[in-house]
Coordinates of C-alpha atoms in Angstrom, one line a residue:
M1278 CA -7.4 49.9 -40.2
D1279 CA -5.0 47.6 -42.7
I1280 CA -4.5 43.9 -42.4
K1281 CA -0.9 44.3 -41.8
E1282 CA -1.9 46.9 -38.7
E1283 CA -4.5 44.3 -37.6
K1284 CA -1.9 41.2 -37.4
H1285 CA 0.6 43.8 -35.9
L1286 CA -1.8 44.5 -32.8
S1287 CA -2.7 40.9 -32.4
T1288 CA 0.8 39.5 -32.1
A1289 CA 1.1 42.6 -29.6
L1290 CA -1.7 41.4 -27.7
Q1291 CA -0.3 38.1 -27.6
I1292 CA 2.9 39.0 -26.5
S1293 CA 1.0 41.0 -23.5
S1294 CA -0.7 38.3 -22.6
F1295 CA 1.7 35.9 -22.5
K1296 CA 4.1 37.9 -20.7
T1297 CA 1.2 38.3 -18.1
A1298 CA 1.0 34.6 -17.9
L1299 CA 4.4 34.2 -17.2
K1300 CA 4.4 36.6 -14.5
G1301 CA 1.1 34.6 -13.0
F1302 CA 3.5 31.0 -13.6
E1303 CA 6.5 32.5 -11.8
K1304 CA 4.0 33.6 -8.7
L1305 CA 3.0 29.7 -8.4
I1306 CA 6.3 28.5 -8.4
E1307 CA 7.4 30.5 -5.8
H1308 CA 4.0 29.6 -3.8
V1309 CA 4.6 25.9 -4.6
A1310 CA 8.3 26.0 -3.7
A1311 CA 7.4 27.7 -0.5
Q1312 CA 5.1 25.1 0.4
K1313 CA 7.2 22.5 -0.3
R1314 CA 10.1 23.8 1.9
D1315 CA 7.8 23.9 4.9
E1316 CA 6.4 20.9 4.4
R1317 CA 10.1 19.7 4.4
A1318 CA 10.5 21.8 7.4
G1319 CA 7.4 20.3 9.4
L1320 CA 5.5 22.9 9.6
F1321 CA 1.7 22.4 9.6
I1322 CA 0.2 23.8 6.2
Q1323 CA -4.2 24.4 6.4
K1324 CA -5.5 22.0 3.5
E1325 CA -7.2 25.0 2.1
D1326 CA -3.9 26.8 1.2
A1327 CA -2.1 23.3 -0.1
I1328 CA -1.5 23.4 -3.7
D1329 CA -1.7 19.7 -4.4
Y1330 CA -1.1 18.5 -8.5
D1331 CA -4.9 18.6 -9.6
K1332 CA -4.9 22.6 -8.3
F1333 CA -1.5 23.0 -9.9
Y1334 CA -2.5 21.3 -13.3
A1335 CA -5.8 23.6 -13.4
A1336 CA -3.8 26.7 -12.6
V1337 CA -1.4 25.8 -15.5
E1338 CA -4.0 25.1 -17.9
E1339 CA -5.9 28.6 -16.5
L1340 CA -3.0 30.5 -17.4
F1341 CA -1.8 29.2 -20.7
G1342 CA -4.6 27.1 -22.4
P1343 CA -5.3 23.3 -23.0
E1344 CA -2.8 23.2 -25.3
V1345 CA -0.4 21.9 -22.0
K1346 CA -0.3 18.2 -21.2
N1347 CA -0.4 16.4 -18.7
Q1348 CA 2.6 14.3 -18.4
D1349 CA 4.7 17.4 -19.5
V1350 CA 3.0 19.0 -16.0
K1351 CA 3.6 16.4 -13.8
C1352 CA 7.0 16.2 -14.7
F1353 CA 7.8 19.8 -14.3
Y1354 CA 5.8 19.5 -10.9
R1355 CA 7.4 16.4 -9.9
K1356 CA 11.2 17.8 -10.6
L1357 CA 9.9 21.3 -7.8
C1358 CA 8.3 18.6 -5.3
N1359 CA 12.0 16.9 -5.0
N1360 CA 14.1 19.8 -5.1
P1361 CA 12.2 23.5 -4.2
D1362 CA 15.2 25.5 -5.1
V1363 CA 15.7 23.8 -8.2
S1364 CA 16.4 26.4 -11.0
V1365 CA 13.0 26.0 -13.6
D1366 CA 12.3 27.3 -16.4
W1367 CA 8.8 28.2 -18.6
C1368 CA 9.2 26.1 -21.6
E1369 CA 9.6 23.2 -19.4
I1370 CA 6.2 23.1 -18.9
F1371 CA 5.3 22.2 -22.9
G1372 CA 7.9 20.2 -22.8
Y1373 CA 11.1 21.6 -24.3
F1374 CA 14.0 21.4 -22.5
S1375 CA 17.8 23.3 -23.2
S1376 CA 19.9 20.2 -23.1
E1377 CA 19.9 16.9 -23.7
E1378 CA 20.8 15.9 -20.4
D1379 CA 17.6 17.9 -18.8
T1380 CA 15.5 15.8 -21.0
L1381 CA 17.0 12.4 -19.9
A1382 CA 16.4 13.8 -16.2
S1383 CA 12.7 14.6 -16.8
Q1384 CA 12.4 10.9 -18.8
M1385 CA 13.7 9.0 -15.6
D1386 CA 11.7 11.1 -13.2
E1387 CA 8.9 10.8 -15.2
D1388 CA 8.7 6.9 -13.4
N1389 CA 10.8 8.6 -10.0
L1390 CA 12.6 5.6 -10.7
V1391 CA 15.6 4.2 -8.3
F1392 CA 16.7 1.0 -10.3
L1393 CA 16.1 0.0 -14.2
V1394 CA 13.6 -3.4 -14.4
S1395 CA 15.6 -5.5 -16.6
R1396 CA 12.8 -7.6 -17.4
K1397 CA 9.4 -8.1 -16.9
Q1398 CA 7.2 -11.3 -17.0
R1399 CA 3.1 -11.3 -17.9
V1400 CA 1.6 -14.2 -16.1
V1401 CA -1.8 -15.4 -17.6
I1402 CA -4.4 -17.9 -15.3
S1403 CA -6.0 -20.1 -17.7
G1404 CA -9.7 -20.4 -17.1
S1405 CA -10.0 -17.4 -15.5
R1406 CA -12.4 -15.0 -18.0
R1407 CA -14.1 -12.4 -15.2
R1408 CA -12.4 -9.1 -14.5
D1409 CA -10.4 -9.7 -11.3
V1410 CA -7.8 -8.2 -9.3
I1411 CA -5.6 -9.2 -7.0
K1412 CA -5.4 -8.2 -3.4
C1413 CA -2.6 -10.1 -2.4
I1414 CA 0.9 -11.7 -2.8
V1415 CA 2.5 -13.8 -0.2
K1416 CA 5.8 -15.5 -0.9
I1417 CA 6.8 -19.1 1.0
P1418 CA 10.8 -19.0 1.0
Q1419 CA 11.0 -21.8 2.1
F1420 CA 9.3 -23.6 -0.3
D1421 CA 10.4 -21.0 -2.9
L1422 CA 6.8 -20.7 -3.7
L1423 CA 4.3 -17.6 -4.7
V1424 CA 0.5 -17.3 -3.7
T1425 CA -1.8 -14.8 -4.6
A1426 CA -5.6 -14.3 -3.4
S1427 CA -7.7 -12.3 -5.7
Q1428 CA -10.6 -10.2 -4.5
K1429 CA -13.6 -12.7 -6.1
G1430 CA -11.9 -15.7 -4.4
L1431 CA -9.7 -17.1 -6.6
I1432 CA -6.4 -18.2 -4.5
T1433 CA -3.7 -19.5 -6.4
V1434 CA -0.1 -21.0 -5.8
F1435 CA 3.2 -20.9 -8.1
N1436 CA 6.6 -21.8 -8.0
S1437 CA 9.6 -20.1 -8.6
Q1438 CA 9.0 -19.9 -12.7
M1439 CA 5.8 -18.3 -12.0
R1440 CA 4.0 -21.5 -13.2
V1441 CA 0.7 -22.7 -11.3
Q1442 CA 1.3 -25.3 -8.8
T1443 CA -2.6 -25.4 -8.0
S1444 CA -5.6 -23.2 -7.4
T1445 CA -9.3 -22.9 -5.7
T1446 CA -12.3 -20.7 -5.8
V1447 CA -13.6 -19.6 -2.6
K1448 CA -17.2 -19.6 -3.1
D1449 CA -18.6 -16.8 -0.6
T1450 CA -20.5 -13.9 -1.4
S1451 CA -18.1 -11.3 0.3
W1452 CA -14.9 -10.7 -1.1
I1453 CA -11.3 -11.6 -0.1
T1454 CA -9.4 -9.2 2.2
G1455 CA -5.7 -11.0 2.1
C1456 CA -4.0 -13.5 3.0
D1457 CA -1.1 -15.6 4.3
Y1458 CA 1.1 -19.0 4.7
L1459 CA 0.5 -20.9 8.4
S1460 CA 4.1 -22.0 8.5
Q1461 CA 3.3 -24.7 11.1
L1462 CA 0.3 -26.6 9.5
K1463 CA 0.8 -26.1 6.2
R1464 CA -2.0 -24.5 4.9
I1465 CA -2.9 -21.3 3.6
V1466 CA -5.3 -18.9 5.5
A1467 CA -7.4 -16.5 3.2
T1468 CA -10.4 -13.6 5.3
T1469 CA -13.0 -12.5 3.3
E1470 CA -15.1 -9.8 4.8
R1471 CA -17.4 -12.1 6.9
T1472 CA -15.1 -15.2 7.0
I1473 CA -12.2 -16.9 7.5
I1474 CA -10.7 -19.4 5.3
V1475 CA -7.9 -22.4 5.7
W1476 CA -7.0 -24.1 2.4
D1477 CA -4.5 -27.4 2.2
Y1478 CA -2.9 -26.4 -1.0
K1479 CA -1.4 -29.9 -0.6
A1480 CA -4.4 -31.8 -1.5
Q1481 CA -4.7 -33.6 -4.5
G1482 CA -7.3 -34.4 -7.2
S1483 CA -11.1 -33.2 -5.5
G1484 CA -9.5 -32.4 -2.6
Q1485 CA -8.2 -29.2 -3.7
E1486 CA -11.5 -27.6 -3.9
N1487 CA -11.7 -28.2 0.0
Y1488 CA -11.4 -25.7 2.1
F1489 CA -12.9 -24.7 5.9
V1490 CA -14.4 -22.1 6.8
I1491 CA -14.3 -20.2 10.2
K1492 CA -17.0 -18.2 11.1
P1493 CA -19.2 -15.9 12.3
V1494 CA -17.0 -12.9 13.3
D1495 CA -17.9 -9.8 14.7
H1496 CA -16.8 -7.4 12.2
C1497 CA -15.8 -6.9 8.8
L1498 CA -12.2 -8.5 8.5
L1499 CA -9.8 -6.2 6.4
C1500 CA -6.1 -7.5 6.9
V1501 CA -4.4 -10.6 8.5
C1502 CA -1.2 -11.8 9.0
V1503 CA 0.1 -15.3 10.6
V1504 CA 2.5 -14.7 13.4
S1505 CA 5.5 -17.3 13.1
L1506 CA 7.2 -18.5 16.4
P1507 CA 10.0 -21.2 16.4
D1508 CA 8.7 -22.7 19.4
Q1509 CA 5.5 -23.5 18.1
V1510 CA 4.4 -26.9 17.2
C1511 CA 1.3 -27.6 15.3
R1512 CA -0.1 -24.2 15.8
D1513 CA -0.1 -21.2 14.3
D1514 CA -1.4 -17.5 15.6
I1515 CA -3.2 -15.3 13.2
L1516 CA -4.0 -11.8 13.6
L1517 CA -7.0 -10.5 11.9
G1518 CA -7.8 -6.6 11.5
D1519 CA -11.7 -5.1 11.0
D1520 CA -13.3 -2.1 10.5
G1521 CA -14.1 -1.9 13.9
G1522 CA -10.6 -0.8 15.0
F1523 CA -10.0 -4.3 16.7
V1524 CA -7.0 -6.6 16.5
N1525 CA -7.9 -10.2 16.7
K1526 CA -5.5 -13.0 17.5
F1527 CA -7.1 -16.5 16.7
T1528 CA -5.1 -19.8 17.3
V1529 CA -5.5 -22.9 15.2
N1530 CA -4.1 -26.2 15.7
S1531 CA -3.5 -29.5 13.8
D1532 CA -6.4 -31.4 15.8
D1533 CA -8.5 -28.3 14.7
F1534 CA -8.6 -30.1 11.0
G1535 CA -6.7 -33.6 11.2
L1536 CA -10.0 -35.5 11.6
K1537 CA -12.0 -33.2 9.9
Q1538 CA -10.1 -33.1 6.8
A1539 CA -10.5 -37.2 6.2
K1540 CA -14.1 -36.3 6.2
A1541 CA -14.1 -33.9 4.2
K1542 CA -12.1 -36.1 1.1
K1543 CA -14.9 -38.6 1.6
K1544 CA -18.1 -36.4 1.5
L1545 CA -16.1 -33.9 -1.1
Q1546 CA -17.6 -30.9 0.5
N1547 CA -16.4 -27.5 2.6
Q1548 CA -16.6 -27.3 6.1
V1549 CA -17.7 -24.7 8.1
L1550 CA -16.2 -24.5 11.8
D1551 CA -17.6 -22.2 14.5
S1552 CA -15.5 -19.7 15.5
K1553 CA -16.2 -20.1 19.0
N1554 CA -14.4 -23.5 19.3
F1555 CA -11.1 -21.5 18.7
K1556 CA -8.9 -19.8 21.2
S1557 CA -9.5 -15.8 20.4
V1558 CA -8.8 -12.6 22.0
K1559 CA -9.2 -9.3 20.7
R1560 CA -8.8 -5.7 21.9
K1561 CA -9.8 -2.4 20.6
L1562 CA -6.4 -0.1 19.6
H1563 CA -8.0 2.2 16.7
N1564 CA -10.6 4.2 16.4
D1565 CA -11.1 3.7 12.7
W1566 CA -10.3 1.0 9.8
V1567 CA -7.4 -1.5 10.6
M1568 CA -5.3 -0.9 7.3
K1569 CA -2.6 -3.2 7.8
I1570 CA -1.0 -6.0 10.0
R1571 CA 1.9 -7.2 10.4
Y1572 CA 4.1 -9.2 12.9
I1573 CA 7.5 -8.0 13.2
A1574 CA 9.9 -11.3 14.6
A1575 CA 13.1 -8.6 14.8
L1576 CA 11.2 -7.0 17.3
S1577 CA 9.1 -9.5 19.2
C1578 CA 5.7 -7.7 18.4
F1579 CA 2.8 -6.6 16.3
G1580 CA 2.4 -3.8 14.2
S1581 CA -1.2 -2.3 13.6
C1582 CA -2.3 0.9 11.1
S1583 CA -5.2 3.0 11.0
L1584 CA -6.4 6.1 9.2
D1585 CA -7.4 6.9 12.9
S1586 CA -4.9 10.3 13.3
V1587 CA -4.6 9.9 16.9
H1588 CA -4.0 5.8 17.5
S1589 CA -2.6 5.6 13.7
L1590 CA 0.2 2.8 14.4
V1591 CA 0.7 0.7 17.2
L1592 CA 3.4 -1.4 18.1
E1593 CA 3.5 -4.2 20.9
S1594 CA 3.7 -7.3 22.1
L1595 CA 1.1 -10.0 21.5
K1596 CA 0.4 -9.9 25.7
R1597 CA -1.0 -6.7 25.1
L1598 CA -4.0 -8.0 23.5
E1599 CA -5.2 -10.0 26.8
D1600 CA -5.3 -6.9 28.6
N1601 CA -6.0 -3.3 28.9
L1602 CA -2.4 -1.6 29.5
P1603 CA -0.9 1.4 28.0
V1604 CA 0.5 0.4 24.4
R1605 CA 3.1 2.0 22.0
E1606 CA 1.6 4.5 19.6
F1607 CA 2.2 6.3 16.7
S1608 CA 0.3 9.3 15.7
M1609 CA 0.1 11.3 12.7
P1610 CA -2.1 13.4 10.4
R1611 CA -5.3 11.7 8.3
G1612 CA -3.3 8.2 9.7
A1613 CA -1.3 5.3 7.9
N1614 CA -2.3 3.3 5.3
T1615 CA 0.1 0.7 5.4
F1616 CA 3.7 0.5 7.2
C1617 CA 6.8 -2.0 6.9
Y1618 CA 10.0 -2.2 8.8
C1619 CA 13.2 -2.5 7.9
T1620 CA 16.0 -4.5 10.1
K1621 CA 19.3 -3.0 9.3
A1622 CA 18.2 -0.1 9.7
N1623 CA 15.7 -0.6 12.4
V1624 CA 13.1 2.1 11.3
I1625 CA 10.0 1.9 10.7
V1626 CA 8.1 3.6 7.7
T1627 CA 4.7 4.3 7.3
G1628 CA 2.5 6.1 4.3
G1629 CA -1.2 7.7 4.1
D1630 CA -3.3 9.8 2.6
D1631 CA -1.1 12.6 3.4
K1632 CA 1.4 11.5 0.9
V1633 CA 4.2 11.7 3.2
L1634 CA 6.7 8.5 3.8
R1635 CA 7.8 9.0 7.7
L1636 CA 10.5 6.9 9.2
W1637 CA 10.5 6.0 13.2
H1638 CA 12.7 4.6 15.6
P1639 CA 10.9 1.8 16.7
N1640 CA 11.3 3.2 20.7
I1641 CA 10.7 6.7 19.9
S1642 CA 6.8 7.2 18.7
T1643 CA 6.6 10.9 19.7
K1644 CA 8.5 11.9 16.5
P1645 CA 9.6 10.8 13.7
V1646 CA 13.4 10.7 13.0
G1647 CA 13.2 11.7 9.0
K1648 CA 10.2 12.2 6.5
L1649 CA 10.5 11.6 2.5
V1650 CA 8.4 13.7 0.0
G1651 CA 7.3 13.1 -3.2
H1652 CA 4.5 11.4 -3.6
M1653 CA 1.5 13.4 -5.6
F1654 CA -1.3 10.8 -4.1
S1655 CA -2.1 8.9 -1.4
I1656 CA 0.4 6.2 -0.5
T1657 CA -1.0 2.5 -0.8
E1658 CA 2.2 0.1 -0.1
I1659 CA 5.5 0.4 1.2
V1660 CA 8.4 -2.5 1.4
A1661 CA 12.1 -2.2 2.6
N1662 CA 14.9 -3.7 0.1
E1663 CA 16.9 -4.2 3.0
K1664 CA 20.0 -5.6 0.7
D1665 CA 20.4 -2.0 -1.0
Q1666 CA 18.8 -0.2 2.0
H1667 CA 15.8 0.9 -0.2
I1668 CA 12.2 2.0 0.4
I1669 CA 10.0 1.1 -2.3
S1670 CA 6.6 2.9 -1.9
L1671 CA 2.9 3.0 -3.7
S1672 CA 0.5 5.5 -4.6
S1673 CA -3.0 5.6 -5.5
A1674 CA -1.5 7.4 -8.8
K1675 CA -2.5 5.5 -12.2

């Protein structure tokens, strides 16, 4: 056999192998498209039969080899997830498109954009050299301030121009898990895994480093929110979620900190307060960690979500924390990591490890009124843009 015949045979084998790969690719697309149609119809899919992005990428790499790029495969998979009936071409898996419109659509879809960011700014906090992550961001609209709390204990207050106004460092062996603003007491509350921190951010000079530590607590605190009621004067209610499935309510008054704060300024040291001296109630509402807790003023109730598949979301009035009466519960597969309430649309949006956004009417807990799919990783945060009626969700994708 001469060289020409060898080349011809090699080319024929490559073509045959590629055609076989294309047939396998078509079957893979049909399988994924059928799965996405079933998901939109609300049908249950066995976990072992479901094809997520990792399985899809592994199958494509096995068919076409390591030449395929992760970015191109991800764009292709997202396109298929967004519209299972869309026409696709195998060349798109290699980043080639038949028209400029398809290329632009792919680039837009790559970031899953619903709006364009016109300007972004990087804020660097001077004096902070250690590796850290922001655990919580809270807006204080009445003063146009922004509060951030980092995992390792740095609490910072920014003005509207994102300039640091003041900051303090919580010297605790446990990590910060959340923060919020006490609207009546005009202080910042933060939680570590084992303590509640109350900080007077308006203090000047050495007083900036002084805060109150409330402890002990029965379980590891995971989330916090403040109940803002207009009829309350010099008093705030703090809602806490923990790893035992409990929702706790702590009531703090100005008297709890007024006299002791004056002493703290003289001694220049942090004050430790016994949690037993505060009015508090708690109730076990979930069988797993409480991931998020919020007070929804428009509904006059609080909401708490958990990884619990049965008691995934609880929506109730504060009075239910003081008794054992039945509560409003929403159930979803694998629970919920987060939720938000859209006032104008009157819907609650939940998201979790099953990567599906569910829209619920607050008074109908048996079935969601709608579903949104498209995430390829666990949903970690949801917010509502009331003005434009957008649901903005974040996932754990890097």
